[in-house]
PDB file of C-alpha atoms in Angstrom:
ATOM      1  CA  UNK A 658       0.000   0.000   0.000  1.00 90.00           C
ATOM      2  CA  UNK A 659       1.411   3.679  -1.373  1.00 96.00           C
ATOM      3  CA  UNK A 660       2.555   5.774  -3.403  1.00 96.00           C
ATOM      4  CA  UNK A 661       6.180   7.649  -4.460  1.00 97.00           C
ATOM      5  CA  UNK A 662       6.217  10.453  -6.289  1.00 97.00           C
ATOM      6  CA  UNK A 663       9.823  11.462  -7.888  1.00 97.00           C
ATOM      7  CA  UNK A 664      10.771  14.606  -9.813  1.00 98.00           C
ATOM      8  CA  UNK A 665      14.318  14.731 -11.188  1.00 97.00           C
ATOM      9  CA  UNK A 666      15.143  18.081 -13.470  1.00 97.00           C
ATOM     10  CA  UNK A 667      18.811  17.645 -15.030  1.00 94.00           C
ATOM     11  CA  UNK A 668      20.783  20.646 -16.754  1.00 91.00           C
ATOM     12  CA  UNK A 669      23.959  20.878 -18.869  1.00 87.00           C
ATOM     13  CA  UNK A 670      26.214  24.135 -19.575  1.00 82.00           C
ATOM     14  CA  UNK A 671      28.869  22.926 -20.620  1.00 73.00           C
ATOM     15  CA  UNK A 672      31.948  25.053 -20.480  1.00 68.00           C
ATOM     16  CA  UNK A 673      34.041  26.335 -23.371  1.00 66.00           C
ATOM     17  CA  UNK A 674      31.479  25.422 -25.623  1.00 62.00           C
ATOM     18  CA  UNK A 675      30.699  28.433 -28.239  1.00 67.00           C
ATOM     19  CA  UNK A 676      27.932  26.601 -29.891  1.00 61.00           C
ATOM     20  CA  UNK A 677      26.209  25.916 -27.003  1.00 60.00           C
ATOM     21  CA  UNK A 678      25.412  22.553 -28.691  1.00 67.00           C
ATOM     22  CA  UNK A 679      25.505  20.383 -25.680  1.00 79.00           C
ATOM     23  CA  UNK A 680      23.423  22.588 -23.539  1.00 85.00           C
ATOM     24  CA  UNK A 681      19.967  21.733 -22.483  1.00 90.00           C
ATOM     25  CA  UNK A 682      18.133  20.764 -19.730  1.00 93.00           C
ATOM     26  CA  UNK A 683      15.329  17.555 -18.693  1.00 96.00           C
ATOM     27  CA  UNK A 684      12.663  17.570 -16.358  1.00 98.00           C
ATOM     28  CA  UNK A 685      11.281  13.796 -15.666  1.00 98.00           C
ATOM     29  CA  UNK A 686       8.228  13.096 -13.327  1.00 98.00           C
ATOM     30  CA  UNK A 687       7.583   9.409 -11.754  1.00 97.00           C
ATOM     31  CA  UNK A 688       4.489   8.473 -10.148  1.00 98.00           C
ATOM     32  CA  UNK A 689       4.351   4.547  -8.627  1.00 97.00           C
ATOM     33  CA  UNK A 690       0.726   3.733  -6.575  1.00 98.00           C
ATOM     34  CA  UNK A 691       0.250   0.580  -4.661  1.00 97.00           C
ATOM     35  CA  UNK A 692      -3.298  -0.228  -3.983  1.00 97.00           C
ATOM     36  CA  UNK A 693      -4.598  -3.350  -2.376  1.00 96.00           C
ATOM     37  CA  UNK A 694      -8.249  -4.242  -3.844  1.00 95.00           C
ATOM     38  CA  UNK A 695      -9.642  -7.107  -2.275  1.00 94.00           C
ATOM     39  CA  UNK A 696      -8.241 -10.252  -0.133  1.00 92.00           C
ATOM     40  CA  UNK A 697      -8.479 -13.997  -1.416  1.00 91.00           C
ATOM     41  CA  UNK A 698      -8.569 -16.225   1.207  1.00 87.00           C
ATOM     42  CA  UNK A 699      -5.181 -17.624   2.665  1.00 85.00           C
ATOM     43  CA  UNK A 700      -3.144 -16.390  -0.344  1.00 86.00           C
ATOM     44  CA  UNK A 701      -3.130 -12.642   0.211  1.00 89.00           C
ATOM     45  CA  UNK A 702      -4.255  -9.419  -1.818  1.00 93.00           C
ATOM     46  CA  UNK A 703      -5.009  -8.780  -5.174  1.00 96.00           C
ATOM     47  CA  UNK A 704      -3.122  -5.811  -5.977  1.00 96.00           C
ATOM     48  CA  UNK A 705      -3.275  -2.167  -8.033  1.00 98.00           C
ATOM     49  CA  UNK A 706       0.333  -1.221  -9.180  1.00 97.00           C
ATOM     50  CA  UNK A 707       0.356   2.035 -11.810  1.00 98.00           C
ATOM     51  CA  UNK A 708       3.937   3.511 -13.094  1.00 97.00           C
ATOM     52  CA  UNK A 709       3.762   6.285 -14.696  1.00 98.00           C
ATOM     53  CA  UNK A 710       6.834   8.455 -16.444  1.00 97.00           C
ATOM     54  CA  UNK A 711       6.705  11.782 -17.663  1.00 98.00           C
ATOM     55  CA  UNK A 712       9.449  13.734 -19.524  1.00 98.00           C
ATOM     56  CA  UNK A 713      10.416  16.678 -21.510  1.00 97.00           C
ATOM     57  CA  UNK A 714      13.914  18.041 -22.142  1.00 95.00           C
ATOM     58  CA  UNK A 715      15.527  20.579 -24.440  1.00 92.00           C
ATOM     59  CA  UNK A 716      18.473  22.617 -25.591  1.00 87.00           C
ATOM     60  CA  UNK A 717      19.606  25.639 -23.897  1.00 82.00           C
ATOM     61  CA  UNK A 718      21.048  29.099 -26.523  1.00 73.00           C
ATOM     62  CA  UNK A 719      21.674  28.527 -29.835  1.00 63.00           C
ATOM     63  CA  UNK A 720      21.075  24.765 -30.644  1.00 57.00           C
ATOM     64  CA  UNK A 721      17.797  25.261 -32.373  1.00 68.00           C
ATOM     65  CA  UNK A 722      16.042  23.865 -28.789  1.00 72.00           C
ATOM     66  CA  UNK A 723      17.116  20.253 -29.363  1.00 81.00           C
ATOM     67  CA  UNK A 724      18.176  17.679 -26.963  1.00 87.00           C
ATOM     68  CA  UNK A 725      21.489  16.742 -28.025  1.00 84.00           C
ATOM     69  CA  UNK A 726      20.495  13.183 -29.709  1.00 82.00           C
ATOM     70  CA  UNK A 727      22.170  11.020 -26.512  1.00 87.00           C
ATOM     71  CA  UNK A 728      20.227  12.517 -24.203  1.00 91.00           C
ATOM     72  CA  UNK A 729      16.773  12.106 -26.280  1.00 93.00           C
ATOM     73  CA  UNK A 730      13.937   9.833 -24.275  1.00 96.00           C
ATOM     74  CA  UNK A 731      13.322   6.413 -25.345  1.00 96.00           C
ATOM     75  CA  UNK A 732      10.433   3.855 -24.854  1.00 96.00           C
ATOM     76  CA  UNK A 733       9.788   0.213 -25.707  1.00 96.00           C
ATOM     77  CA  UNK A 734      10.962  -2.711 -23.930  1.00 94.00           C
ATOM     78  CA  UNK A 735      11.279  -3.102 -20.286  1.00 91.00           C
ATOM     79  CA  UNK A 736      10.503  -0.438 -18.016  1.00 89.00           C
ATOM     80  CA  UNK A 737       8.095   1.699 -20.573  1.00 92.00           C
ATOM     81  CA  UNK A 738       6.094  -0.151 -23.198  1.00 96.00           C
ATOM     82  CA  UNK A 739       6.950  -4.230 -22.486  1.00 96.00           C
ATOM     83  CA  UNK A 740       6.082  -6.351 -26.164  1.00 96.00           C
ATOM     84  CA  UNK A 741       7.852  -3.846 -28.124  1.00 96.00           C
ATOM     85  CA  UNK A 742      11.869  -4.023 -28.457  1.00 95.00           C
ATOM     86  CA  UNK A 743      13.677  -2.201 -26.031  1.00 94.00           C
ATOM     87  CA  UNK A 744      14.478   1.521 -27.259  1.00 93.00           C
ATOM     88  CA  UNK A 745      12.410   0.981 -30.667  1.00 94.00           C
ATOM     89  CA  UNK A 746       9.688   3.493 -30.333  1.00 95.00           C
ATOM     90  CA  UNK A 747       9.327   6.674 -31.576  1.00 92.00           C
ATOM     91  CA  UNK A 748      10.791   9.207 -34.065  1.00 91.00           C
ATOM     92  CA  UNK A 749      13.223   6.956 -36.604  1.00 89.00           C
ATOM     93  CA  UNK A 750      15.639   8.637 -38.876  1.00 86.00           C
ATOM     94  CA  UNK A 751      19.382   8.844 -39.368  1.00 77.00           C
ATOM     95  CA  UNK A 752      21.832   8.570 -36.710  1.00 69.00           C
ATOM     96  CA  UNK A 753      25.300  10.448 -36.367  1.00 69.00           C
ATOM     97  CA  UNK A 754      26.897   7.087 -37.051  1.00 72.00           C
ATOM     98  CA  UNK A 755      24.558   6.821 -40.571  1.00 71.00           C
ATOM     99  CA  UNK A 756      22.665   3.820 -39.234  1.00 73.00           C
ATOM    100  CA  UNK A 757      19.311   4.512 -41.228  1.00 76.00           C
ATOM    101  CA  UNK A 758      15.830   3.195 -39.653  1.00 77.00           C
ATOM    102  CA  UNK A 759      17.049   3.907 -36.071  1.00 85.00           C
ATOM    103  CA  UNK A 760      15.074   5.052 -33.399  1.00 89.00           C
ATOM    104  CA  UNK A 761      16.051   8.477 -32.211  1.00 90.00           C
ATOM    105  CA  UNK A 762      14.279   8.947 -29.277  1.00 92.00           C
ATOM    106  CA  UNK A 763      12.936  12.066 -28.945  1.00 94.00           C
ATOM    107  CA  UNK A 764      12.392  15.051 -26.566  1.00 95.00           C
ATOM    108  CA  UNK A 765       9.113  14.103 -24.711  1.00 97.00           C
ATOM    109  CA  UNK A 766       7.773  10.661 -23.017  1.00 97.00           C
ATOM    110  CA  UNK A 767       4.811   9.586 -22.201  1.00 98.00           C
ATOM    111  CA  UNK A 768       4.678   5.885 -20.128  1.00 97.00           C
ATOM    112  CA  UNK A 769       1.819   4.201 -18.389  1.00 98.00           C
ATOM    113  CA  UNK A 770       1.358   0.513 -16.823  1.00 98.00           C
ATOM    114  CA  UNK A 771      -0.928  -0.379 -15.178  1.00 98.00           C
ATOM    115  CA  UNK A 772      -0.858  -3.988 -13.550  1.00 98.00           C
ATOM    116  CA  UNK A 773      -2.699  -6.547 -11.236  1.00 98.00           C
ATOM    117  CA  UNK A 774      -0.656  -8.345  -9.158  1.00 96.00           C
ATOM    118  CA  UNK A 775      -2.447 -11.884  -8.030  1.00 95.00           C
ATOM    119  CA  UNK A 776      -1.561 -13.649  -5.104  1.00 92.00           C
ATOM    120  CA  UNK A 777      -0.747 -17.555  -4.979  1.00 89.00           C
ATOM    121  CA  UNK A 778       1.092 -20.084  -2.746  1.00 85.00           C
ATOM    122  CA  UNK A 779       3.893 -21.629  -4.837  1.00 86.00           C
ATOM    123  CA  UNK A 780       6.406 -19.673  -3.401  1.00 88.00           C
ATOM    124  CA  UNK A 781       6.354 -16.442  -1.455  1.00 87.00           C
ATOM    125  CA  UNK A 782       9.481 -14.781  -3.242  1.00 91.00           C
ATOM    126  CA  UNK A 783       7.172 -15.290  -6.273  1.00 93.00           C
ATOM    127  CA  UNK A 784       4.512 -12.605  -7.687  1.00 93.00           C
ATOM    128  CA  UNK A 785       2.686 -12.738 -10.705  1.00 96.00           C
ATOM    129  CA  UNK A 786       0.634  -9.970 -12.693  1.00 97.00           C
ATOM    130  CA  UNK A 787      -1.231  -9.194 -15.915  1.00 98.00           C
ATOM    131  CA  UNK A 788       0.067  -5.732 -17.135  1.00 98.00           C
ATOM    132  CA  UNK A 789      -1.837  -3.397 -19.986  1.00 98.00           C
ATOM    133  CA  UNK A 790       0.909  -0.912 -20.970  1.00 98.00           C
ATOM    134  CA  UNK A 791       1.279   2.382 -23.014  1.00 98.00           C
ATOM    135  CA  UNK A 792       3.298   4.829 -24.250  1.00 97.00           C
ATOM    136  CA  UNK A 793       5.756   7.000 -26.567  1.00 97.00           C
ATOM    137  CA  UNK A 794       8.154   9.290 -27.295  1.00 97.00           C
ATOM    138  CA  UNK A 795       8.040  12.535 -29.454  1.00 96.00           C
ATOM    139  CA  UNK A 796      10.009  15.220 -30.885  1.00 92.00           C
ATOM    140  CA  UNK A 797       8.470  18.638 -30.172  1.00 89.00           C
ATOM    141  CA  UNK A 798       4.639  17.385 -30.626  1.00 93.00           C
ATOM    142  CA  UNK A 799       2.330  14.902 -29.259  1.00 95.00           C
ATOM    143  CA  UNK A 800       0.118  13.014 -30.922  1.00 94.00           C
ATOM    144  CA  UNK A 801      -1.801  10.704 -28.968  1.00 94.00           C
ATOM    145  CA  UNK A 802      -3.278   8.808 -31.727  1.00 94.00           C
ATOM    146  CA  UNK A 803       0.544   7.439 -32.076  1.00 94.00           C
ATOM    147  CA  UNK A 804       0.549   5.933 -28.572  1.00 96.00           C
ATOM    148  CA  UNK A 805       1.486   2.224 -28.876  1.00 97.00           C
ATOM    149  CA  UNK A 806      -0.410   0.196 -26.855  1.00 97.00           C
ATOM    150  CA  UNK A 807       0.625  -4.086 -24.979  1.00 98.00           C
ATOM    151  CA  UNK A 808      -0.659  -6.271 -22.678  1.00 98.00           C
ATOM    152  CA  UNK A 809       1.174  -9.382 -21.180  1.00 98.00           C
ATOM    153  CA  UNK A 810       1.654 -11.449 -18.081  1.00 98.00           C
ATOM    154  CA  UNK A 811       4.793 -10.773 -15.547  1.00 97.00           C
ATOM    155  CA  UNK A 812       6.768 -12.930 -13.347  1.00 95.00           C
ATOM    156  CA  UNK A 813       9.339 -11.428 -10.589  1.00 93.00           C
ATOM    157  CA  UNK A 814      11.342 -13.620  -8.488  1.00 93.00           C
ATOM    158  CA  UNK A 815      13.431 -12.979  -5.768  1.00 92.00           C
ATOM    159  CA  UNK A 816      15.965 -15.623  -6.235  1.00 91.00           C
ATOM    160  CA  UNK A 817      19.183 -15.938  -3.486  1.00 89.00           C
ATOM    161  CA  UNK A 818      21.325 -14.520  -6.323  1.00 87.00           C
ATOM    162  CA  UNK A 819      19.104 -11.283  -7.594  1.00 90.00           C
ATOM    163  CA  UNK A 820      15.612 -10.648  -8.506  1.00 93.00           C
ATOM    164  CA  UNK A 821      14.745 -11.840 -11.859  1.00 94.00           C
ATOM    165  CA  UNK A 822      12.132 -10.278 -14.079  1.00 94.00           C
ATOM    166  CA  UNK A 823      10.010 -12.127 -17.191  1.00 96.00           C
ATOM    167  CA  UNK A 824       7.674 -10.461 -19.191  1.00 96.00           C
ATOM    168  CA  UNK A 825       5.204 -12.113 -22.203  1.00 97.00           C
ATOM    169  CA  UNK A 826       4.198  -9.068 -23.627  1.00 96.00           C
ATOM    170  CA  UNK A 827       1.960  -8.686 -27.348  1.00 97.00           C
ATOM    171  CA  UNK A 828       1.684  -5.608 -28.618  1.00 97.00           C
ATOM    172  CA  UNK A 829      -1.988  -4.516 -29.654  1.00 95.00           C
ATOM    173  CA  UNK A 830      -1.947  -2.607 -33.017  1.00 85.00           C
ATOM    174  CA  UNK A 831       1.160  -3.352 -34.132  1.00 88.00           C
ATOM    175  CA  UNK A 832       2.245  -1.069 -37.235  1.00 91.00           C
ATOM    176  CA  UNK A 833       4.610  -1.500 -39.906  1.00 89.00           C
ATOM    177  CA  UNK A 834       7.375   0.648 -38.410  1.00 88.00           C
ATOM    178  CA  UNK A 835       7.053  -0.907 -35.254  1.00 91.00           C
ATOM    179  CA  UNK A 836       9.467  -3.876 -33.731  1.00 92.00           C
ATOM    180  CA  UNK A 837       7.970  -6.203 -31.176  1.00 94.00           C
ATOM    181  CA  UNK A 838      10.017  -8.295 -28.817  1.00 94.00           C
ATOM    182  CA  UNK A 839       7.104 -10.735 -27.113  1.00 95.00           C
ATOM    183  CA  UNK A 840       9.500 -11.878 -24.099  1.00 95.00           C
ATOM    184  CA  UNK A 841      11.786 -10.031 -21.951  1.00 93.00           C
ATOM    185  CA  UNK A 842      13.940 -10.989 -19.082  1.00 91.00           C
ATOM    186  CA  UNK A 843      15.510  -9.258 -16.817  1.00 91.00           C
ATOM    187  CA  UNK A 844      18.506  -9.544 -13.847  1.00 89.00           C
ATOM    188  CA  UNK A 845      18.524  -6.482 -11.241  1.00 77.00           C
ATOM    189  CA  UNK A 846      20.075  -4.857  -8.012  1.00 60.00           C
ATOM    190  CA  UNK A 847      16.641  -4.267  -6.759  1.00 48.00           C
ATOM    191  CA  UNK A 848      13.206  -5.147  -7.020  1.00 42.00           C
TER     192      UNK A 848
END
């Protein structure tokens, strides 16, 4: 039971640098609610757990307002929009490198999940939950009717070595443009 909100703002003048092209600044806004909704029997509570993740960066002076390219926002994958390869959503284009077809990221994100965690009695370092998730990124504009939209089941263990994540994820909608990656996995520090 709970909720965190977190609020991060990042900035970058970077010295000696005449262009300015380098400068810019973030702002990214995390909202995580726990919510218990009802209790089944001996196994415990069937739970409410929403992430959301809000950003929006750009440059500072004279670089035409853009994020320098590393510092863009990305989505798909683990940890934004699960069912959809990690990093693949959003503006594509041309990279630095001249990769063509790449993601870019862009200078806005928009993430939502929204999961039910179910209790059981396998194990208790166990928990299992169906997940709807959605989101984006954008350069300069938002467009809603681009969000990209997956729903999947999720395993987290808490194993003696580090918690390990799975995720079945299928995208719903998927375009032309877009890459799906239908299982993810997933070693951490933390759960």
């Amino acid at each position: 039971t709970g909720q965190s909100h977190d609020m991060v703002a990042d900035i970058a003048i970077p010295y000696n640098d005449e262009d300015k092209t380098l400068a810019y600044y973030k702002v990214i806004y995390k909202n995580t609610i726990y919510q218990p909704l009802f209790h089944v029997g001996t196994m415990g509570d069937v739970i409410f757990l929403s992430k959301t993740s809000l950003g929006y960066g750009n440059g500072l002076g004279n670089q035409d307002d853009n994020l320098p390219w590393f510092r863009n926002f990305f989505a798909g994958g683990l940890g934004s929009v699960r069912g959809y390869e990690a990093n693949s959503l959003g503006p594509k284009g041309t990279l630095p490198s001249g990769a063509t077809g790449s993601p870019l990221g862009g200078n806005i994100l928009l993430a939502q999940s929204v999961n039910v965690i179910i209790p059981q009695n396998i194990n208790e370092d166990m928990r299992f939950a169906v997940f709807f998730d959605m989101g984006n990124v954008y350069d300069d504009h938002v467009a809603l009717s681009d969000l990209r939209y997956a729903a999947g089941v999720s395993l987290q263990w808490r194993t003696a070595v580090a918690p390990l994540v799975f995720n079945l994820g299928f995208p719903i909608h998927l375009r032309s443009e877009d890459n799906e990656d239908r299982f993810s996995f997933s070693i951490s520090a933390g759960a």
